[in-house]
Amino acid sequence: MSNYGSIPLKQQLSKAERDLLQSDRPGYGSHTKVAVALNLVNATVGAGIIGLPFAIARAGFFTGILASIVVAALAQIGLFMLILAGQRVGIYKFALLVEYLLGRPGYHFLNFMICVQAGGGTVSYFILLGDSLPMLCERYLPQWPLLANRTFILVFVGIVCILPLNMSRSIGSLARWSIVSVLCLPVILLTILIRAPAYAPKEGISLEWVGQDVFGALGIMAFAFTCHQ
């Protein structure tokens, strides 16, 4: 595989050029399988997973556990089918693959759905940050009252932290940040395991087989495990 039309030999490409080409041309990736896997985990374990406990509570404990396994398996199968379809037709961009299969309406519908899903995830992150960071800053940094302002925190995080990450032309450049994000998961789980017993006696959720809203819980789980885009 020496070239793609007017694209020069792979050996002549810089790392930045490889990152730019890797999104739709096989063989140009500059990252390891571990980095790619961490990117995928980071995409899956996002804002949606925060709602999994609520989803399991709504579906019933045993039904919720079973449903989460089924939804995770379906998401994995869908991702595998997506990759396989891209390999067979030689298209490695999600939107273009959908356009090839469903035409121009499918292309626009997919972009709309990705916008809604990604936008919903972003909004949920901002809500979580707005509910938690100002309270923590007010408690531990009372000498800086500005940090307890919800609006200031959201604007600051959006401009300083989130905006620079969105300026990259390739998702491969986020691999290092994905490593940091994934390494934070054990800390979160350990914190929950330590603090959960203190709050458990206050909650009256029973371990029932079928909960009050199974189908609503399935929607939350589908959002939590979807990472195809």
GROMACS .gro file of C-alpha atoms in nm, residues 94-95 109-120 229:
model
   15
   94PHE     CA    1  -1.954   0.673   0.994
   95ALA     CA    2  -2.162   0.935   0.813
  109PHE     CA    3  -3.048   1.181   0.996
  110LEU     CA    4  -2.729   1.031   1.141
  111ASN     CA    5  -2.563   1.371   1.176
  112PHE     CA    6  -2.874   1.502   1.349
  113MET     CA    7  -2.885   1.208   1.592
  114ILE     CA    8  -2.514   1.238   1.672
  115CYS     CA    9  -2.562   1.609   1.735
  116VAL     CA   10  -2.852   1.537   1.971
  117GLN     CA   11  -2.668   1.260   2.155
  118ALA     CA   12  -2.337   1.443   2.183
  119GLY     CA   13  -2.517   1.762   2.280
  120GLY     CA   14  -2.715   1.576   2.544
  229GLN     CA   15  -1.977   0.763   1.654
   0.00000   0.00000   0.00000
